[in-house]
PDB file of C-alpha atoms in Angstrom:
ATOM      1  CA  UNK A 293      -5.759  80.297 -17.402  1.00  0.00           C
ATOM      2  CA  UNK A 294      -5.904  81.640 -21.313  1.00  0.00           C
ATOM      3  CA  UNK A 295      -9.104  81.634 -23.034  1.00  0.00           C
ATOM      4  CA  UNK A 296      -8.662  82.059 -27.104  1.00  0.00           C
ATOM      5  CA  UNK A 297     -10.460  82.382 -30.162  1.00  0.00           C
ATOM      6  CA  UNK A 298      -9.486  82.519 -33.464  1.00  0.00           C
ATOM      7  CA  UNK A 299     -10.981  83.933 -36.226  1.00  0.00           C
ATOM      8  CA  UNK A 300     -10.957  85.448 -39.991  1.00  0.00           C
ATOM      9  CA  UNK A 301     -10.703  81.530 -41.599  1.00  0.00           C
ATOM     10  CA  UNK A 302     -12.960  80.912 -44.656  1.00  0.00           C
ATOM     11  CA  UNK A 303     -12.887  80.051 -48.707  1.00  0.00           C
ATOM     12  CA  UNK A 304     -10.722  81.392 -50.874  1.00  0.00           C
ATOM     13  CA  UNK A 305      -9.575  80.214 -54.099  1.00  0.00           C
ATOM     14  CA  UNK A 306      -5.994  79.092 -54.715  1.00  0.00           C
ATOM     15  CA  UNK A 307      -3.342  81.925 -54.775  1.00  0.00           C
ATOM     16  CA  UNK A 308      -5.278  83.858 -52.626  1.00  0.00           C
ATOM     17  CA  UNK A 309      -5.002  85.287 -48.978  1.00  0.00           C
ATOM     18  CA  UNK A 310      -6.499  85.400 -45.458  1.00  0.00           C
ATOM     19  CA  UNK A 311      -5.651  86.982 -42.216  1.00  0.00           C
ATOM     20  CA  UNK A 312      -6.364  84.653 -39.120  1.00  0.00           C
ATOM     21  CA  UNK A 313      -6.556  86.822 -35.599  1.00  0.00           C
ATOM     22  CA  UNK A 314      -6.638  84.967 -32.801  1.00  0.00           C
ATOM     23  CA  UNK A 315      -7.565  87.108 -29.600  1.00  0.00           C
ATOM     24  CA  UNK A 316      -6.449  86.156 -26.326  1.00  0.00           C
ATOM     25  CA  UNK A 317      -8.493  87.285 -22.998  1.00  0.00           C
ATOM     26  CA  UNK A 318      -7.397  86.101 -19.103  1.00  0.00           C
ATOM     27  CA  UNK A 319      -3.965  86.145 -18.533  1.00  0.00           C
ATOM     28  CA  UNK A 320      -0.773  88.082 -19.848  1.00  0.00           C
ATOM     29  CA  UNK A 321      -0.571  86.994 -23.403  1.00  0.00           C
ATOM     30  CA  UNK A 322       1.971  89.051 -23.852  1.00  0.00           C
ATOM     31  CA  UNK A 323       3.859  86.867 -21.545  1.00  0.00           C
ATOM     32  CA  UNK A 324       3.555  83.804 -23.576  1.00  0.00           C
ATOM     33  CA  UNK A 325       4.770  82.269 -26.596  1.00  0.00           C
ATOM     34  CA  UNK A 326       1.985  81.718 -29.546  1.00  0.00           C
ATOM     35  CA  UNK A 327       2.034  79.301 -32.277  1.00  0.00           C
ATOM     36  CA  UNK A 328      -0.617  78.650 -35.064  1.00  0.00           C
ATOM     37  CA  UNK A 329      -1.050  74.830 -35.757  1.00  0.00           C
ATOM     38  CA  UNK A 330      -3.787  73.580 -38.747  1.00  0.00           C
ATOM     39  CA  UNK A 331      -5.637  69.890 -38.996  1.00  0.00           C
ATOM     40  CA  UNK A 332      -6.584  68.754 -42.150  1.00  0.00           C
ATOM     41  CA  UNK A 333      -9.386  66.369 -42.498  1.00  0.00           C
ATOM     42  CA  UNK A 334      -8.166  62.562 -41.790  1.00  0.00           C
ATOM     43  CA  UNK A 335      -4.538  64.168 -40.467  1.00  0.00           C
ATOM     44  CA  UNK A 336      -3.169  65.063 -37.383  1.00  0.00           C
ATOM     45  CA  UNK A 337      -3.031  68.463 -36.048  1.00  0.00           C
ATOM     46  CA  UNK A 338       0.557  69.895 -36.854  1.00  0.00           C
ATOM     47  CA  UNK A 339       2.669  72.939 -36.520  1.00  0.00           C
ATOM     48  CA  UNK A 340       1.807  75.717 -38.777  1.00  0.00           C
ATOM     49  CA  UNK A 341       4.536  78.273 -37.389  1.00  0.00           C
ATOM     50  CA  UNK A 342       4.983  80.417 -33.750  1.00  0.00           C
ATOM     51  CA  UNK A 343       6.129  83.784 -32.434  1.00  0.00           C
ATOM     52  CA  UNK A 344       7.703  84.221 -28.916  1.00  0.00           C
ATOM     53  CA  UNK A 345       6.492  86.608 -26.812  1.00  0.00           C
ATOM     54  CA  UNK A 346       7.621  89.921 -27.663  1.00  0.00           C
ATOM     55  CA  UNK A 347       7.491  88.933 -31.334  1.00  0.00           C
ATOM     56  CA  UNK A 348      10.874  89.156 -32.198  1.00  0.00           C
ATOM     57  CA  UNK A 349      11.176  85.684 -32.755  1.00  0.00           C
ATOM     58  CA  UNK A 350       9.160  83.389 -35.448  1.00  0.00           C
ATOM     59  CA  UNK A 351       9.404  80.186 -36.579  1.00  0.00           C
ATOM     60  CA  UNK A 352       7.924  78.359 -39.505  1.00  0.00           C
ATOM     61  CA  UNK A 353       7.355  75.098 -40.662  1.00  0.00           C
ATOM     62  CA  UNK A 354       8.495  74.573 -44.134  1.00  0.00           C
ATOM     63  CA  UNK A 355       5.777  73.745 -46.320  1.00  0.00           C
ATOM     64  CA  UNK A 356       4.681  77.740 -45.568  1.00  0.00           C
ATOM     65  CA  UNK A 357       7.514  79.693 -45.339  1.00  0.00           C
ATOM     66  CA  UNK A 358       7.558  82.668 -47.645  1.00  0.00           C
ATOM     67  CA  UNK A 359       3.891  82.760 -47.759  1.00  0.00           C
ATOM     68  CA  UNK A 360       3.052  82.785 -44.564  1.00  0.00           C
ATOM     69  CA  UNK A 361       3.342  85.627 -41.458  1.00  0.00           C
ATOM     70  CA  UNK A 362       3.260  85.317 -37.537  1.00  0.00           C
ATOM     71  CA  UNK A 363       2.601  88.760 -35.746  1.00  0.00           C
ATOM     72  CA  UNK A 364       1.413  89.612 -32.654  1.00  0.00           C
ATOM     73  CA  UNK A 365       0.285  92.779 -30.875  1.00  0.00           C
ATOM     74  CA  UNK A 366       0.530  92.535 -27.240  1.00  0.00           C
ATOM     75  CA  UNK A 367      -1.525  95.544 -27.087  1.00  0.00           C
ATOM     76  CA  UNK A 368      -4.382  94.314 -28.399  1.00  0.00           C
ATOM     77  CA  UNK A 369      -3.727  90.568 -26.751  1.00  0.00           C
ATOM     78  CA  UNK A 370      -4.239  89.701 -30.071  1.00  0.00           C
ATOM     79  CA  UNK A 371      -2.057  87.228 -32.187  1.00  0.00           C
ATOM     80  CA  UNK A 372      -2.198  86.901 -36.315  1.00  0.00           C
ATOM     81  CA  UNK A 373      -1.290  84.696 -39.554  1.00  0.00           C
ATOM     82  CA  UNK A 374      -1.209  85.966 -42.841  1.00  0.00           C
ATOM     83  CA  UNK A 375      -2.101  83.504 -45.430  1.00  0.00           C
ATOM     84  CA  UNK A 376      -0.908  84.380 -48.587  1.00  0.00           C
ATOM     85  CA  UNK A 377      -0.198  82.222 -52.396  1.00  0.00           C
ATOM     86  CA  UNK A 378      -2.621  79.818 -50.560  1.00  0.00           C
ATOM     87  CA  UNK A 379      -2.661  76.554 -51.828  1.00  0.00           C
ATOM     88  CA  UNK A 380      -5.491  73.900 -51.348  1.00  0.00           C
ATOM     89  CA  UNK A 381      -3.133  71.742 -49.238  1.00  0.00           C
ATOM     90  CA  UNK A 382      -3.262  74.600 -46.801  1.00  0.00           C
ATOM     91  CA  UNK A 383      -6.891  74.128 -46.234  1.00  0.00           C
ATOM     92  CA  UNK A 384      -7.951  72.457 -42.631  1.00  0.00           C
ATOM     93  CA  UNK A 385      -8.981  73.891 -39.039  1.00  0.00           C
ATOM     94  CA  UNK A 386      -6.242  76.439 -37.976  1.00  0.00           C
ATOM     95  CA  UNK A 387      -5.830  76.692 -34.312  1.00  0.00           C
ATOM     96  CA  UNK A 388      -3.560  79.001 -32.074  1.00  0.00           C
ATOM     97  CA  UNK A 389      -2.314  78.065 -28.857  1.00  0.00           C
ATOM     98  CA  UNK A 390       0.336  79.151 -26.334  1.00  0.00           C
ATOM     99  CA  UNK A 391       3.026  78.213 -24.430  1.00  0.00           C
ATOM    100  CA  UNK A 392       2.598  79.458 -20.654  1.00  0.00           C
ATOM    101  CA  UNK A 393       5.351  76.892 -19.164  1.00  0.00           C
ATOM    102  CA  UNK A 394       9.269  78.491 -18.787  1.00  0.00           C
ATOM    103  CA  UNK A 395      11.756  76.982 -20.857  1.00  0.00           C
ATOM    104  CA  UNK A 396      13.545  75.403 -23.936  1.00  0.00           C
ATOM    105  CA  UNK A 397      11.060  74.704 -26.364  1.00  0.00           C
ATOM    106  CA  UNK A 398      11.579  73.199 -29.782  1.00  0.00           C
ATOM    107  CA  UNK A 399       8.028  75.417 -31.153  1.00  0.00           C
ATOM    108  CA  UNK A 400       6.724  72.891 -33.426  1.00  0.00           C
ATOM    109  CA  UNK A 401       5.484  69.826 -30.998  1.00  0.00           C
ATOM    110  CA  UNK A 402       1.834  70.351 -29.521  1.00  0.00           C
ATOM    111  CA  UNK A 403       2.833  68.926 -25.745  1.00  0.00           C
ATOM    112  CA  UNK A 404       4.616  72.311 -25.683  1.00  0.00           C
ATOM    113  CA  UNK A 405       1.343  74.447 -25.535  1.00  0.00           C
ATOM    114  CA  UNK A 406      -1.047  74.791 -23.045  1.00  0.00           C
ATOM    115  CA  UNK A 407      -4.251  76.657 -24.155  1.00  0.00           C
ATOM    116  CA  UNK A 408      -5.877  76.545 -27.327  1.00  0.00           C
ATOM    117  CA  UNK A 409      -8.700  78.039 -29.498  1.00  0.00           C
ATOM    118  CA  UNK A 410     -11.558  76.075 -30.720  1.00  0.00           C
ATOM    119  CA  UNK A 411     -10.186  76.568 -34.618  1.00  0.00           C
ATOM    120  CA  UNK A 412     -11.070  77.965 -37.391  1.00  0.00           C
ATOM    121  CA  UNK A 413     -11.765  76.636 -40.626  1.00  0.00           C
ATOM    122  CA  UNK A 414      -9.785  77.540 -44.043  1.00  0.00           C
ATOM    123  CA  UNK A 415     -10.426  75.751 -47.337  1.00  0.00           C
ATOM    124  CA  UNK A 416      -8.664  76.953 -50.824  1.00  0.00           C
ATOM    125  CA  UNK A 417     -10.350  75.642 -53.731  1.00  0.00           C
ATOM    126  CA  UNK A 418      -8.333  75.039 -56.597  1.00  0.00           C
TER     127      UNK A 418
END
C-alpha cells in the first residue's frame, strides 16, 4: 500500500509559478515510477508528466513541455512538479500517482497507475 498526499496548489496569475509536492508513505516509493495528472472541470483526467524510479527519465505532455519540470527526491519519499509560465488552461485538480508493477508503460495511461493521491487544486487567473 502506498499513500500519496499532494500539496502546493493555489491561485496564481497567468505567467506565474507553482511547485507541487507529492509526499509518499508506505512501501518503497523509490522503487516506483511516478506521474502527475490533472483534471479540469468537466473534462477527463489527463496526463501531465512522469518520471521513472531513479529520476533519470522524464516524460511530458506536449502542452506542458518547456514549462513544467518533474523531479523526485527518493531520500525524502517526495516527488515534485515545478510549473512555470502558467496559463489559464493549466487550471485543474492535480494528482500524483505511482506505478508499482514491473513492465513497459506508455506513462500516459491512467490505468497503469496503481495508487493515487487526493489531488491539489491549481487555479490560474488571466
